[in-house]
Each structure stands twice: as structure tokens, then as C-alpha cells.
Short mmCIF file of C-alpha atoms in Angstrom, two decimals:
data_model
loop_
_atom_site.label_atom_id
_atom_site.label_comp_id
_atom_site.label_asym_id
_atom_site.label_seq_id
_atom_site.Cartn_x
_atom_site.Cartn_y
_atom_site.Cartn_z
CA UNK Y 847 0.00 0.00 0.00
CA UNK Y 848 2.94 2.35 0.66
CA UNK Y 849 4.30 1.68 -2.82
CA UNK Y 850 0.83 2.09 -4.36
CA UNK Y 851 0.31 5.37 -2.52
CA UNK Y 852 3.78 6.66 -3.48
CA UNK Y 853 3.26 5.91 -7.17
CA UNK Y 854 -0.16 7.54 -7.16
CA UNK Y 855 1.16 10.60 -5.33
CA UNK Y 856 3.80 10.92 -8.04
CA UNK Y 857 1.05 10.91 -10.67
CA UNK Y 858 -1.00 13.51 -8.78
CA UNK Y 859 1.98 15.83 -8.30
CA UNK Y 860 3.02 15.60 -11.95
CA UNK Y 861 -0.54 16.11 -13.17
CA UNK Y 862 -0.87 19.17 -10.94
CA UNK Y 863 2.29 20.66 -12.46
CA UNK Y 864 1.23 19.82 -16.00
CA UNK Y 865 -2.38 21.03 -15.86
CA UNK Y 866 -1.73 24.82 -15.60
CA UNK Y 867 0.40 24.72 -18.78
CA UNK Y 868 -2.09 22.92 -21.00
CA UNK Y 869 -3.54 26.10 -22.52
CA UNK Y 870 -0.19 27.86 -22.88
CA UNK Y 871 2.66 27.48 -25.31
CA UNK Y 872 4.54 24.32 -24.39
CA UNK Y 873 7.76 24.89 -22.47
CA UNK Y 874 9.67 22.28 -20.54
CA UNK Y 875 10.03 23.32 -16.94
CA UNK Y 876 12.41 21.78 -14.45
CA UNK Y 877 10.70 19.97 -11.59
CA UNK Y 878 11.64 17.51 -8.91
CA UNK Y 879 10.84 14.79 -11.44
CA UNK Y 880 13.27 16.14 -14.03
CA UNK Y 881 10.78 17.96 -16.27
CA UNK Y 882 7.06 17.32 -16.04
CA UNK Y 883 5.98 16.66 -19.61
CA UNK Y 884 3.04 14.72 -20.93
CA UNK Y 885 5.40 11.85 -21.70
CA UNK Y 886 6.69 11.79 -18.12
CA UNK Y 887 3.17 11.74 -16.72
CA UNK Y 888 2.22 8.97 -19.14
CA UNK Y 889 5.21 6.93 -17.95
CA UNK Y 890 4.23 7.49 -14.32
CA UNK Y 891 0.79 6.04 -15.08
CA UNK Y 892 2.37 3.05 -16.81
CA UNK Y 893 4.50 2.45 -13.72
CA UNK Y 894 1.45 2.73 -11.47
CA UNK Y 895 -0.89 0.42 -13.36
CA UNK Y 896 0.91 -2.95 -12.74
CA UNK Y 897 0.97 -2.22 -9.00
CA UNK Y 898 -2.65 -1.08 -8.96
CA UNK Y 899 -3.80 -4.26 -10.71
CA UNK Y 900 -2.63 -6.26 -7.71
CA UNK Y 901 -5.72 -5.02 -5.87
CA UNK Y 902 -8.00 -6.78 -8.37
CA UNK Y 903 -5.87 -9.87 -8.99
CA UNK Y 904 -7.91 -13.10 -9.06
CA UNK Y 905 -10.98 -11.29 -7.71
CA UNK Y 906 -9.15 -10.23 -4.55
CA UNK Y 907 -11.28 -8.63 -1.85
CA UNK Y 908 -8.59 -5.97 -1.59
CA UNK Y 909 -10.28 -4.26 -4.52
CA UNK Y 910 -12.97 -2.96 -2.14
CA UNK Y 911 -10.61 -1.85 0.66
CA UNK Y 912 -9.32 1.40 -0.80
CA UNK Y 913 -11.46 4.39 -1.68
CA UNK Y 914 -10.34 6.21 -4.82
CA UNK Y 915 -11.53 9.72 -5.60
CA UNK Y 916 -11.27 11.67 -8.85
CA UNK Y 917 -12.26 15.20 -9.81
CA UNK Y 918 -14.71 15.09 -12.72
CA UNK Y 919 -14.61 17.08 -15.93
CA UNK Y 920 -17.97 16.50 -17.60
CA UNK Y 921 -20.16 15.24 -14.75
CA UNK Y 922 -22.41 17.47 -12.68
CA UNK Y 923 -20.75 16.22 -9.47
CA UNK Y 924 -17.39 17.86 -8.77
CA UNK Y 925 -15.80 14.58 -7.70
CA UNK Y 926 -16.62 10.90 -7.44
CA UNK Y 927 -15.20 8.58 -4.76
CA UNK Y 928 -15.69 4.81 -5.05
CA UNK Y 929 -14.22 1.97 -2.99
CA UNK Y 930 -13.39 -0.23 -5.93
CA UNK Y 931 -9.98 -0.61 -7.54
CA UNK Y 932 -11.54 -1.22 -10.97
CA UNK Y 933 -12.77 2.38 -10.80
CA UNK Y 934 -9.16 3.44 -10.42
CA UNK Y 935 -8.05 1.24 -13.33
CA UNK Y 936 -10.78 2.74 -15.50
CA UNK Y 937 -9.78 6.27 -14.50
CA UNK Y 938 -6.11 5.59 -15.22
CA UNK Y 939 -6.88 4.27 -18.72
CA UNK Y 940 -9.07 7.32 -19.35
CA UNK Y 941 -6.25 9.63 -18.26
CA UNK Y 942 -3.71 7.75 -20.41
CA UNK Y 943 -6.01 8.25 -23.40
CA UNK Y 944 -6.45 11.96 -22.66
CA UNK Y 945 -2.69 12.42 -22.40
CA UNK Y 946 -2.25 10.66 -25.74
CA UNK Y 947 -4.82 12.95 -27.38
CA UNK Y 948 -2.94 15.93 -25.93
CA UNK Y 949 0.36 14.58 -27.25
CA UNK Y 950 -1.11 14.10 -30.73
CA UNK Y 951 -2.62 17.58 -30.76
CA UNK Y 952 0.70 19.15 -29.72
CA UNK Y 953 2.39 17.44 -32.66
CA UNK Y 954 -0.19 19.09 -34.91
CA UNK Y 955 0.59 22.65 -33.83
CA UNK Y 956 2.00 24.45 -36.89
CA UNK Y 957 5.70 25.26 -36.49
CA UNK Y 958 7.68 27.97 -38.25
CA UNK Y 959 9.75 26.25 -40.93
CA UNK Y 960 13.45 26.79 -41.56
CA UNK Y 961 12.76 28.31 -44.97
CA UNK Y 962 10.80 31.15 -43.38
CA UNK Y 963 7.46 30.31 -44.99
CA UNK Y 964 4.15 30.13 -43.13
CA UNK Y 965 4.06 27.83 -40.08
CA UNK Y 966 3.15 24.27 -41.03
CA UNK Y 967 2.92 20.75 -39.65
CA UNK Y 968 5.59 18.39 -40.95
CA UNK Y 969 4.59 15.09 -42.54
CA UNK Y 970 6.65 13.31 -39.89
CA UNK Y 971 4.59 14.89 -37.13
CA UNK Y 972 1.34 14.12 -38.93
CA UNK Y 973 2.26 10.44 -39.28
CA UNK Y 974 3.35 10.29 -35.64
CA UNK Y 975 0.07 11.89 -34.53
CA UNK Y 976 -1.96 9.19 -36.31
CA UNK Y 977 -0.04 6.50 -34.39
CA UNK Y 978 -0.77 8.29 -31.12
CA UNK Y 979 -4.46 8.69 -31.95
CA UNK Y 980 -4.62 4.91 -32.50
CA UNK Y 981 -2.87 4.36 -29.16
CA UNK Y 982 -5.42 6.58 -27.41
CA UNK Y 983 -8.23 4.64 -29.06
CA UNK Y 984 -6.61 1.41 -27.83
CA UNK Y 985 -6.68 2.53 -24.18
CA UNK Y 986 -10.36 3.47 -24.48
CA UNK Y 987 -11.25 0.26 -26.33
CA UNK Y 988 -9.59 -1.75 -23.55
CA UNK Y 989 -11.53 0.26 -20.97
CA UNK Y 990 -14.85 -0.52 -22.66
CA UNK Y 991 -14.23 -4.18 -23.48
CA UNK Y 992 -12.19 -5.38 -20.51
CA UNK Y 993 -12.64 -3.02 -17.55
CA UNK Y 994 -16.26 -1.83 -17.66
CA UNK Y 995 -17.54 -5.46 -17.66
CA UNK Y 996 -15.92 -5.86 -14.21
CA UNK Y 997 -18.49 -3.48 -12.72
CA UNK Y 998 -21.87 -4.77 -11.52
CA UNK Y 999 -24.81 -2.87 -12.99
CA UNK Y 1000 -25.50 -1.05 -9.73
CA UNK Y 1001 -21.93 0.27 -9.56
CA UNK Y 1002 -21.93 1.34 -13.21
CA UNK Y 1003 -24.76 3.70 -12.34
CA UNK Y 1004 -22.49 5.36 -9.77
CA UNK Y 1005 -19.74 6.11 -12.29
CA UNK Y 1006 -19.41 9.75 -13.37
CA UNK Y 1007 -20.52 10.56 -16.91
CA UNK Y 1008 -16.83 11.04 -17.78
CA UNK Y 1009 -16.51 7.24 -17.56
CA UNK Y 1010 -19.90 6.30 -19.00
CA UNK Y 1011 -19.66 3.72 -21.77
CA UNK Y 1012 -21.07 6.19 -24.30
CA UNK Y 1013 -18.42 8.80 -23.52
CA UNK Y 1014 -15.59 6.26 -23.65
CA UNK Y 1015 -16.83 4.90 -26.99
CA UNK Y 1016 -17.28 8.43 -28.35
CA UNK Y 1017 -13.73 9.36 -27.35
CA UNK Y 1018 -12.40 6.19 -29.01
CA UNK Y 1019 -14.25 6.99 -32.24
CA UNK Y 1020 -13.17 10.62 -31.98
CA UNK Y 1021 -9.51 9.54 -31.87
CA UNK Y 1022 -10.04 7.36 -34.95
CA UNK Y 1023 -11.89 10.17 -36.74
CA UNK Y 1024 -9.07 12.60 -36.06
CA UNK Y 1025 -6.59 10.01 -37.33
CA UNK Y 1026 -8.46 9.71 -40.63
CA UNK Y 1027 -8.64 13.50 -40.86
CA UNK Y 1028 -4.84 13.63 -40.77
CA UNK Y 1029 -4.62 10.87 -43.36
CA UNK Y 1030 -6.95 12.83 -45.65
CA UNK Y 1031 -4.78 15.90 -45.24
CA UNK Y 1032 -1.71 13.91 -46.28
CA UNK Y 1033 -3.61 12.49 -49.26
CA UNK Y 1034 -4.56 16.01 -50.35
CA UNK Y 1035 -0.88 16.96 -50.28
CA UNK Y 1036 0.16 13.86 -52.23
CA UNK Y 1037 0.25 13.98 -56.02
CA UNK Y 1038 -0.23 10.21 -56.10
CA UNK Y 1039 -3.50 10.09 -54.14
CA UNK Y 1040 -6.54 9.72 -56.41
CA UNK Y 1041 -9.97 11.29 -55.95
CA UNK Y 1042 -11.27 7.83 -55.06
CA UNK Y 1043 -8.78 7.55 -52.20
CA UNK Y 1044 -9.69 10.98 -50.87
CA UNK Y 1045 -13.42 10.26 -51.13
CA UNK Y 1046 -13.02 6.98 -49.26
CA UNK Y 1047 -11.08 8.65 -46.43
CA UNK Y 1048 -13.66 11.45 -46.18
CA UNK Y 1049 -16.57 8.97 -46.13
CA UNK Y 1050 -14.87 6.88 -43.44
CA UNK Y 1051 -14.35 10.04 -41.40
CA UNK Y 1052 -18.09 10.76 -41.60
CA UNK Y 1053 -18.88 7.31 -40.17
CA UNK Y 1054 -16.46 7.69 -37.24
CA UNK Y 1055 -17.86 11.09 -36.26
CA UNK Y 1056 -21.47 9.97 -36.77
CA UNK Y 1057 -20.93 7.01 -34.45
CA UNK Y 1058 -19.21 9.27 -31.92
CA UNK Y 1059 -22.20 11.62 -31.98
CA UNK Y 1060 -24.64 8.72 -31.64
CA UNK Y 1061 -22.82 7.52 -28.50
CA UNK Y 1062 -22.71 10.89 -26.78
CA UNK Y 1063 -26.00 12.43 -27.91
CA UNK Y 1064 -28.27 11.46 -25.02
CA UNK Y 1065 -25.79 11.56 -22.14
CA UNK Y 1066 -26.28 14.13 -19.33
CA UNK Y 1067 -23.07 16.07 -20.01
CA UNK Y 1068 -22.66 19.12 -17.78
CA UNK Y 1069 -20.14 21.56 -16.32
CA UNK Y 1070 -19.49 23.40 -19.56
CA UNK Y 1071 -16.79 20.93 -20.59
CA UNK Y 1072 -19.38 18.27 -21.30
CA UNK Y 1073 -21.44 20.52 -23.55
CA UNK Y 1074 -18.28 21.74 -25.24
CA UNK Y 1075 -17.32 18.11 -25.95
CA UNK Y 1076 -20.72 17.52 -27.54
CA UNK Y 1077 -20.36 20.67 -29.67
CA UNK Y 1078 -16.87 19.60 -30.78
CA UNK Y 1079 -18.14 16.26 -32.06
CA UNK Y 1080 -21.04 17.96 -33.87
CA UNK Y 1081 -18.63 20.43 -35.49
CA UNK Y 1082 -16.24 17.73 -36.72
CA UNK Y 1083 -19.11 15.54 -37.96
CA UNK Y 1084 -20.51 18.35 -40.12
CA UNK Y 1085 -17.01 19.21 -41.32
CA UNK Y 1086 -16.46 15.59 -42.37
CA UNK Y 1087 -19.72 15.58 -44.34
CA UNK Y 1088 -18.60 18.69 -46.23
CA UNK Y 1089 -15.40 16.90 -47.28
CA UNK Y 1090 -17.19 13.66 -48.22
CA UNK Y 1091 -19.83 15.33 -50.39
CA UNK Y 1092 -17.18 17.46 -52.07
CA UNK Y 1093 -15.09 14.49 -53.22
CA UNK Y 1094 -18.21 12.47 -54.04
CA UNK Y 1095 -19.39 15.34 -56.23
CA UNK Y 1096 -16.08 15.56 -58.10
CA UNK Y 1097 -16.16 11.84 -58.90
CA UNK Y 1098 -19.79 11.97 -60.01
CA UNK Y 1099 -18.95 14.87 -62.30
CA UNK Y 1100 -16.49 12.63 -64.13
CA UNK Y 1101 -19.46 10.62 -65.43
CA UNK Y 1102 -20.77 11.08 -68.98
CA UNK Y 1103 -24.51 11.16 -68.31
CA UNK Y 1104 -26.93 13.95 -67.48
CA UNK Y 1105 -27.90 12.05 -64.36
CA UNK Y 1106 -24.34 11.85 -63.04
CA UNK Y 1107 -23.77 15.56 -63.68
CA UNK Y 1108 -27.02 16.38 -61.90
CA UNK Y 1109 -26.02 14.24 -58.94
CA UNK Y 1110 -22.61 15.92 -58.91
CA UNK Y 1111 -24.22 19.35 -58.64
CA UNK Y 1112 -26.43 18.16 -55.78
CA UNK Y 1113 -23.45 16.66 -53.95
CA UNK Y 1114 -21.36 19.81 -54.35
CA UNK Y 1115 -24.24 21.98 -53.19
CA UNK Y 1116 -24.56 19.75 -50.14
CA UNK Y 1117 -20.81 20.10 -49.53
CA UNK Y 1118 -21.14 23.89 -49.67
CA UNK Y 1119 -24.08 23.89 -47.25
CA UNK Y 1120 -22.27 21.57 -44.81
CA UNK Y 1121 -19.17 23.74 -45.07
CA UNK Y 1122 -21.19 26.82 -44.09
CA UNK Y 1123 -22.81 24.85 -41.25
CA UNK Y 1124 -19.38 23.69 -40.06
CA UNK Y 1125 -18.28 27.32 -39.68
CA UNK Y 1126 -21.36 28.02 -37.56
CA UNK Y 1127 -20.70 24.86 -35.50
CA UNK Y 1128 -17.09 25.93 -34.98
CA UNK Y 1129 -18.25 29.33 -33.73
CA UNK Y 1130 -20.75 27.70 -31.38
CA UNK Y 1131 -18.01 25.44 -30.00
CA UNK Y 1132 -15.63 28.33 -29.36
CA UNK Y 1133 -18.37 30.51 -27.84
CA UNK Y 1134 -19.40 27.80 -25.37
CA UNK Y 1135 -17.96 28.07 -21.86
CA UNK Y 1136 -15.07 27.74 -21.24
CA UNK Y 1137 -14.42 30.15 -24.11
CA UNK Y 1138 -11.79 29.24 -26.71
CA UNK Y 1139 -10.38 31.24 -29.59
CA UNK Y 1140 -11.24 30.40 -33.16
CA UNK Y 1141 -8.00 28.97 -34.58
CA UNK Y 1142 -6.87 29.65 -38.15
CA UNK Y 1143 -7.80 26.97 -40.66
CA UNK Y 1144 -5.14 24.39 -41.43
CA UNK Y 1145 -4.82 20.94 -42.94
CA UNK Y 1146 -7.86 19.44 -44.64
CA UNK Y 1147 -10.25 22.31 -44.00
CA UNK Y 1148 -7.81 25.02 -45.06
CA UNK Y 1149 -7.67 23.37 -48.48
CA UNK Y 1150 -11.41 22.64 -48.67
CA UNK Y 1151 -12.40 26.13 -47.48
CA UNK Y 1152 -10.97 27.42 -50.76
CA UNK Y 1153 -12.01 24.57 -53.04
CA UNK Y 1154 -15.59 23.88 -51.97
CA UNK Y 1155 -17.11 27.34 -52.64
CA UNK Y 1156 -15.09 27.81 -55.84
CA UNK Y 1157 -15.78 24.38 -57.38
CA UNK Y 1158 -19.42 24.36 -56.30
CA UNK Y 1159 -20.09 27.74 -57.92
CA UNK Y 1160 -18.31 26.70 -61.11
CA UNK Y 1161 -19.93 23.25 -61.48
CA UNK Y 1162 -23.41 24.48 -60.65
CA UNK Y 1163 -23.20 27.31 -63.21
CA UNK Y 1164 -21.81 25.06 -65.97
CA UNK Y 1165 -24.30 22.25 -65.44
CA UNK Y 1166 -27.29 24.55 -65.14
CA UNK Y 1167 -26.27 26.12 -68.42
CA UNK Y 1168 -26.21 22.67 -70.01
CA UNK Y 1169 -29.27 21.05 -68.46
CA UNK Y 1170 -32.75 22.13 -67.49
CA UNK Y 1171 -33.68 22.65 -63.86
CA UNK Y 1172 -35.58 19.37 -63.84
CA UNK Y 1173 -32.39 17.47 -64.70
CA UNK Y 1174 -30.62 18.75 -61.59
CA UNK Y 1175 -31.26 16.65 -58.52
CA UNK Y 1176 -32.46 18.80 -55.65
CA UNK Y 1177 -31.46 16.37 -52.92
CA UNK Y 1178 -27.94 15.19 -52.19
CA UNK Y 1179 -27.10 11.66 -53.38
CA UNK Y 1180 -26.30 9.03 -50.77
CA UNK Y 1181 -22.65 8.80 -49.82
CA UNK Y 1182 -20.87 5.49 -50.58
CA UNK Y 1183 -20.63 3.14 -47.60
CA UNK Y 1184 -17.03 2.03 -47.01
CA UNK Y 1185 -15.83 -0.32 -44.29
CA UNK Y 1186 -13.75 1.44 -41.64
CA UNK Y 1187 -10.02 0.84 -42.05
CA UNK Y 1188 -8.55 2.42 -38.91
CA UNK Y 1189 -8.82 0.28 -35.79
CA UNK Y 1190 -7.67 0.99 -32.22
CA UNK Y 1191 -4.25 -0.32 -31.27
CA UNK Y 1192 -4.61 -3.47 -29.20
CA UNK Y 1193 -3.80 -2.63 -25.59
CA UNK Y 1194 -3.73 -5.29 -22.90
CA UNK Y 1195 -3.59 -4.63 -19.18
CA UNK Y 1196 -0.01 -5.28 -17.98
CA UNK Y 1197 0.86 -8.22 -15.70
CA UNK Y 1198 0.71 -7.61 -11.97
CA UNK Y 1199 4.06 -6.80 -10.34
CA UNK Y 1200 5.61 -9.90 -8.66
CA UNK Y 1201 5.52 -8.36 -5.17
CA UNK Y 1202 1.78 -9.10 -4.99
CA UNK Y 1203 2.60 -12.82 -5.17
CA UNK Y 1204 4.25 -12.83 -1.76
CA UNK Y 1205 2.50 -14.83 0.93
CA UNK Y 1206 2.38 -11.94 3.41
CA UNK Y 1207 0.18 -9.68 1.28
CA UNK Y 1208 -2.83 -8.61 3.30
CA UNK Y 1209 -5.36 -5.83 3.53
CA UNK Y 1210 -5.80 -5.40 7.24
CA UNK Y 1211 -4.99 -1.69 7.29
CA UNK Y 1212 -6.02 -0.87 3.76
CA UNK Y 1213 -9.51 0.37 4.50
CA UNK Y 1214 -8.18 3.61 5.93
CA UNK Y 1215 -6.67 4.64 2.60
CA UNK Y 1216 -8.33 7.37 0.59
CA UNK Y 1217 -6.62 8.29 -2.66
CA UNK Y 1218 -7.65 11.26 -4.73
CA UNK Y 1219 -6.82 12.41 -8.25
CA UNK Y 1220 -8.02 14.71 -11.01
CA UNK Y 1221 -9.63 13.67 -14.27
CA UNK Y 1222 -8.36 15.52 -17.36
#
């Protein structure tokens, strides 16, 4: 218990030092742990988890002897304390996923290039971010498939909404959706990527964000952060639909029939409408408390913000000159249904540290322990 408490205290201290810098420009700062970075905190959690799992080993009754408390982010209650070690395991996996998402997003901050041109994100960083998004999805997938089933139904109802199955699934799908978004951006920059490849990526992105929205839609998210999370998913879902309809329209326009040209116009008009809606959704997200600034466009949407209005106006004018109004479809054609290619990395809970195998392990004094942390 002393080792468990020491490892958890290390996590709490490092998280406390890291949290105030999240919204600022990243700078390494010297601490008693040699520089509290996201990577250091992630390593501290990895060191903690094998010791923590000793409390639940082989259904041990020790799992009920320690009360763990976490500050909530999206739940109405400020904190949740539960005397069950599986709650702590679930919270640790959630935090590991959040740290991974933060690491990926930091890699995607545009950097000033050596040649003095506009700040941009290197291809190396984009590829690395996709790997980290998949790792984050793996932690959340493990939480849903292997940890949540350990909770009886009555205890599941006591979990904060931050750890509700719908939120965990939505976060997993969100990570995958962001990964595909980066892949689409790289395809746009590649001369070798065909329209078919770009359309497929955009359509897959729509499915990830739609499923994320379906999972989070009816949950009682509160505290500002919860509503902001919901608005973020809505924004990215609409943005994905704009991209998918745009590339679908371009491919349809390659057809040689009046029908295909009419469908192309309808698809491009839908892309333009979704693009306009995505800008409104972005503004709603940034205006929601806690307020956030509207960042400059980059990546996929920077490219599409120029192409969608221009190509839509051009194609609509040309086709309406060629065909009568009746030949132009007034409703958007159905998007192609592609199977989803990106899957979460497989993450397995680590083996329990050997010290739990000693014969003198007992829980006589454990019930007095109360360990508290903060959810990110």
C-alpha cells in the first residue's frame, strides 16, 4: 500500500504541475521529477498500473478496501469517490487516453519552418500523430471491453458521466476520426493520391464522427466541458460531411450522363451547405464556456475552405447552363458506404508486479486509505 500510494502521489503531483500549462505554449520546466511533460506523466501512469492491478488480482477482496476519488470534468458532481480498484483502473486508462490525445494535438501545432514560410505541420509529425491517436483509441477500447464489464450494474450507475460507456466509446471513435482527418490531409498533399482515395477517407471520417455523436448524444453532459465536448463532435461531424460530399461530387462529375452531372451538382451543393454549417458549428463550440479562440484553418479544412465554394459555384453554373432545372437533382445523393479501415491499437492490461505474489500480502490496514486524483 505504501508503494501504491507513493506511485499515485507521483502521478498527482506531476498532473498538478502539467495542468496549468495545457492552454499555454509548451515549455519544458524543471521539476523535482526532471521535467514534467506529458510523456513523463504517461510513464508514471504506466509504472502505477501494474501495482494497482494487484488489488484486483484473481478477484481479490482488496479491490474494495481502498477508496479512490477523482475530480470530474464532464459530470455534474465535482468529484466521485468509489471503494473499488476497478474504478481506479478505468480512471487511469481514461487519463492515459487523454494524455495521448494531448500529445497528438501538440504534434499538430504548426511550427515555423526553416525556410521562413508560413508555419506548417511536418509530414513526420502528422504520421506520428496518427499513431498516437490509435494508441489513445486502444486505451479506451480496452476500458470498454475489458474493464467496464468488471463493474456490476448497480456500480456502473455510480460512475461519473466522464466514464460512461457512451463517452468512452465516443472518445475512441473521436480519436479514430481525427486520425483519418490527418490521413486525408496527407492524401490532399500527395500527387499520387486519387480522388477515389480521398473520397473513401472522407466517407470513413463521416462514419467515425457519426458514431461518436450517436454515442454521446443522449448523455447528461454538464459543467461546460461536457457541452463543449458535444459541440466539438457535432462540429467535426458536419465538417467531415462537407469533405465527403465534395469528393463524391467531383467523382460523379467525371461521369458522362446527365444524371451523373445532376447528382454531382447536388453533392457539391450539399458540400457547400455543410461547409457553411461547419463554420457556424465551430463558432458555437468556441463561444461555449469555457471560451476558446477560433484557430486559423489548417490541414484538410484550409484546403477545402478554398475549393468547396469555388468548385461548387463553377460546377453548378456550368451544369445549369447545359441542363434544365428538372435534370438537376435537388437532394444530395447518398454517400458510398465504405468499411472502416482504422482500428484501435490493441492494448492489454499489464501483468501484476511480482511483489503481490508474496504470501504476506494482506489488507488489514487498507480500508483507511483514501486516494484522490483529477480527471483531465
